[in-house]
Amino acid sequence: MALPTFFGCLLIAYGPLLGIFFLVIAPRPQWTLLMVASGFFCLLAILISSVIWYFGRTTIFGTIAYSVTIQEVFRVAFWRLLKRTEVGFNLVASNPTSPLNRHKMAFAAGYGYALMSALISYISPLVDSIGPGVLMCPSCPGATLFFVYAFTTSFFSLLHLAWMMLAFDALNTISTVQGKLKLAWVFVSHFAASFASSLNSSDTIYLGCVYGYITCIGILAISTVLVTKSLTARR
């Protein structure tokens, strides 16, 4: 069952990203450029977190705390960089005067973050799923870690898309209370989803992976509603 497990987990983890890439990102060269640039910023954030972990060897909760913080700092840094080139991207857009151009750029940037995060976090477990043997999930003994982490990777990919769009909208309106609240939601929900995902490997909380899934789905639902309202307000 090694190969069926491998391809099943591959499609669960990366299926949404592959569909979005071929249907939305790939036909638009400027979006592909934004994707690559954003992915590089995410890679830098993860690299810095890895260096800190290597020398500090902190607990899983400490690691999550500074990793999420660094990722969000680099998210803001990428927005500042993109702000300087926004005029140029608008000139090559299909509709340069569209009020949704910022959201489109945020979506492409979020895809880069989502793709890089998904590749780094899950590619090693995915390769290990080929075998020999399996690793069972401590919190959900009936499922393998490969299967559980595949769903977690898929959820976080969609979350990064929503977080980037919310963060960009918040930073563009940071002088307002609504903008500050949206940015706070991005930070808080990222922390919450990351801490919830740590329940996957918990051997003290039965069905911890289910609680983690419920948390991620709830955060994704709220974030999607916020993104939808933001898009509607810009029309």
XYZ file of C-alpha atoms in Angstrom:
235
model
C 0.000 0.000 0.000
C 3.060 2.259 -0.088
C 2.416 3.815 -3.498
C -1.358 4.290 -2.997
C -0.606 5.954 0.345
C 2.007 8.184 -1.282
C -0.222 9.382 -4.116
C -3.259 9.709 -1.857
C -1.376 11.896 0.612
C 0.215 13.828 -2.261
C -3.166 14.764 -3.716
C -4.644 15.605 -0.308
C -1.764 17.876 0.660
C -0.983 19.510 -2.680
C -4.160 18.992 -4.717
C -5.692 22.418 -3.932
C -2.392 24.166 -4.633
C -1.906 22.346 -7.932
C -5.425 23.196 -9.052
C -5.006 26.873 -8.159
C -1.641 27.048 -9.908
C -2.739 25.630 -13.265
C -6.117 27.362 -13.324
C -5.255 30.770 -11.846
C -1.544 31.488 -11.343
C 0.232 29.942 -14.345
C -1.750 31.803 -17.091
C -0.673 35.156 -15.598
C 3.099 35.862 -15.728
C 2.948 38.741 -13.232
C 1.189 36.491 -10.712
C 3.869 33.839 -11.198
C 6.524 36.464 -10.465
C 4.724 37.480 -7.273
C 4.413 33.833 -6.281
C 8.157 33.238 -6.616
C 9.077 36.425 -4.740
C 6.656 35.674 -1.916
C 7.881 32.088 -1.674
C 11.435 33.392 -1.286
C 10.385 35.585 1.640
C 8.671 32.608 3.254
C 11.809 30.532 2.718
C 13.911 33.184 4.454
C 11.502 33.227 7.398
C 11.662 29.442 7.761
C 15.458 29.477 7.396
C 15.835 32.003 10.219
C 13.461 29.982 12.405
C 15.483 26.842 11.695
C 18.742 28.545 12.686
C 17.189 29.759 15.947
C 15.870 26.262 16.680
C 19.239 24.670 15.884
C 21.100 26.810 18.388
C 18.295 27.204 20.926
C 16.591 23.776 20.916
C 13.432 25.247 22.410
C 10.205 23.400 23.219
C 7.586 22.878 20.542
C 5.497 25.755 21.917
C 8.470 28.106 21.961
C 9.397 27.050 18.436
C 5.872 27.727 17.183
C 5.832 31.127 18.900
C 8.948 32.543 17.255
C 8.384 30.755 13.926
C 4.928 32.265 13.495
C 6.190 35.687 14.573
C 9.032 35.604 12.039
C 6.697 34.480 9.244
C 4.303 37.322 9.985
C 7.139 39.856 10.122
C 8.292 38.719 6.684
C 4.699 38.890 5.455
C 4.615 42.558 6.437
C 8.064 43.088 4.896
C 6.871 41.630 1.601
C 3.870 43.944 1.628
C 6.194 46.927 2.072
C 8.302 45.743 -0.859
C 5.264 45.156 -3.051
C 3.906 48.582 -2.131
C 6.902 50.124 -3.893
C 6.237 48.191 -7.099
C 2.443 48.337 -7.058
C 2.235 50.947 -9.823
C 4.292 48.787 -12.171
C 2.190 45.697 -11.541
C -0.997 47.667 -12.116
C 0.280 48.840 -15.499
C 0.600 45.262 -16.762
C -2.664 44.118 -15.179
C -5.579 43.140 -17.423
C -7.569 45.998 -15.885
C -5.152 48.638 -14.485
C -7.914 50.657 -12.818
C -9.678 47.744 -11.114
C -10.103 48.204 -7.323
C -9.474 44.466 -6.934
C -5.891 44.579 -8.241
C -4.489 44.736 -4.714
C -6.476 41.675 -3.719
C -5.268 39.813 -6.801
C -1.660 40.600 -5.944
C -2.277 39.536 -2.354
C -3.727 36.248 -3.597
C -0.671 35.536 -5.752
C 1.631 36.459 -2.866
C -0.368 34.247 -0.524
C -0.011 31.373 -2.960
C 3.769 31.719 -2.840
C 3.706 31.637 0.959
C 1.334 28.659 0.940
C 3.369 26.675 -1.585
C 6.732 27.188 0.099
C 5.345 26.435 3.547
C 3.629 23.272 2.282
C 6.706 22.011 0.457
C 9.052 22.485 3.389
C 6.712 21.175 6.072
C 5.402 18.068 4.325
C 7.815 16.911 1.639
C 9.877 14.773 4.047
C 6.866 12.944 5.595
C 5.492 12.443 2.089
C 8.698 10.730 0.949
C 8.727 8.597 4.107
C 5.197 7.399 3.303
C 6.646 5.233 0.519
C 7.938 2.947 3.258
C 8.995 0.591 4.554
C 6.598 0.681 7.489
C 4.238 3.378 8.700
C 4.124 5.900 11.543
C 0.861 5.973 13.444
C -0.484 9.261 14.790
C -0.156 9.336 18.618
C -3.346 11.360 19.144
C -5.377 9.450 16.537
C -4.060 5.846 16.662
C -6.293 4.731 13.811
C -4.591 7.011 11.270
C -1.031 7.382 10.052
C 0.971 10.556 10.541
C 1.320 10.831 6.762
C -2.464 10.986 6.356
C -2.999 13.386 9.269
C -0.247 15.766 8.192
C -1.541 15.733 4.605
C -4.832 17.285 5.721
C -3.004 19.731 8.007
C -0.821 20.833 5.083
C -3.880 21.326 2.885
C -5.641 23.405 5.550
C -2.591 25.609 6.130
C -2.168 26.165 2.389
C -5.677 27.611 2.185
C -5.149 29.540 5.412
C -2.010 31.221 4.060
C -3.973 32.397 1.033
C -6.628 33.944 3.258
C -4.106 35.353 5.747
C -2.118 37.089 3.020
C -5.219 38.701 1.528
C -6.392 39.844 4.964
C -2.940 41.094 5.938
C -2.543 43.137 2.757
C -6.002 44.635 3.148
C -5.291 45.406 6.809
C -1.933 47.019 6.080
C -3.456 49.155 3.327
C -6.015 50.431 5.858
C -3.880 50.197 8.992
C -4.903 53.710 10.104
C -8.451 52.480 10.695
C -9.718 50.359 13.574
C -10.961 47.743 11.123
C -7.500 47.467 9.591
C -5.861 46.980 12.980
C -8.414 44.315 13.936
C -7.853 42.407 10.693
C -4.095 42.413 11.188
C -4.542 41.263 14.782
C -6.781 38.434 13.546
C -4.092 37.270 11.118
C -1.495 37.089 13.911
C -3.781 35.511 16.505
C -5.361 32.983 14.151
C -1.945 31.943 12.802
C -0.790 31.266 16.359
C -4.015 29.396 17.157
C -3.872 27.194 14.058
C -0.197 26.396 14.609
C -0.695 25.474 18.268
C -3.752 23.395 17.329
C -1.697 21.470 14.757
C 0.713 20.460 17.542
C -2.105 18.271 18.903
C -1.412 15.864 16.030
C 1.667 14.508 17.766
C 0.269 14.665 21.298
C 0.133 11.305 23.070
C -1.873 12.682 26.009
C -4.939 14.104 24.184
C -7.104 11.461 22.558
C -8.332 12.495 19.097
C -6.118 15.566 19.283
C -5.813 15.633 15.498
C -9.604 15.991 15.232
C -9.546 18.996 17.561
C -6.754 20.452 15.463
C -8.776 19.970 12.274
C -11.849 21.583 13.803
C -9.781 24.586 14.902
C -8.206 25.019 11.455
C -11.547 24.671 9.676
C -13.140 27.228 12.003
C -10.305 29.707 11.459
C -10.457 29.127 7.702
C -14.215 29.728 7.674
C -13.926 32.999 9.600
C -10.999 34.168 7.462
C -12.909 33.342 4.266
C -15.883 35.383 5.443
C -13.598 38.327 6.224
C -11.938 38.080 2.804
C -15.332 37.903 1.086
C -16.547 41.005 2.915
C -13.364 42.829 1.984
C -13.774 41.917 -1.696
C -17.426 42.951 -1.666
C -16.578 46.310 -0.112
C -14.081 47.047 -2.906
C -16.481 46.432 -5.782
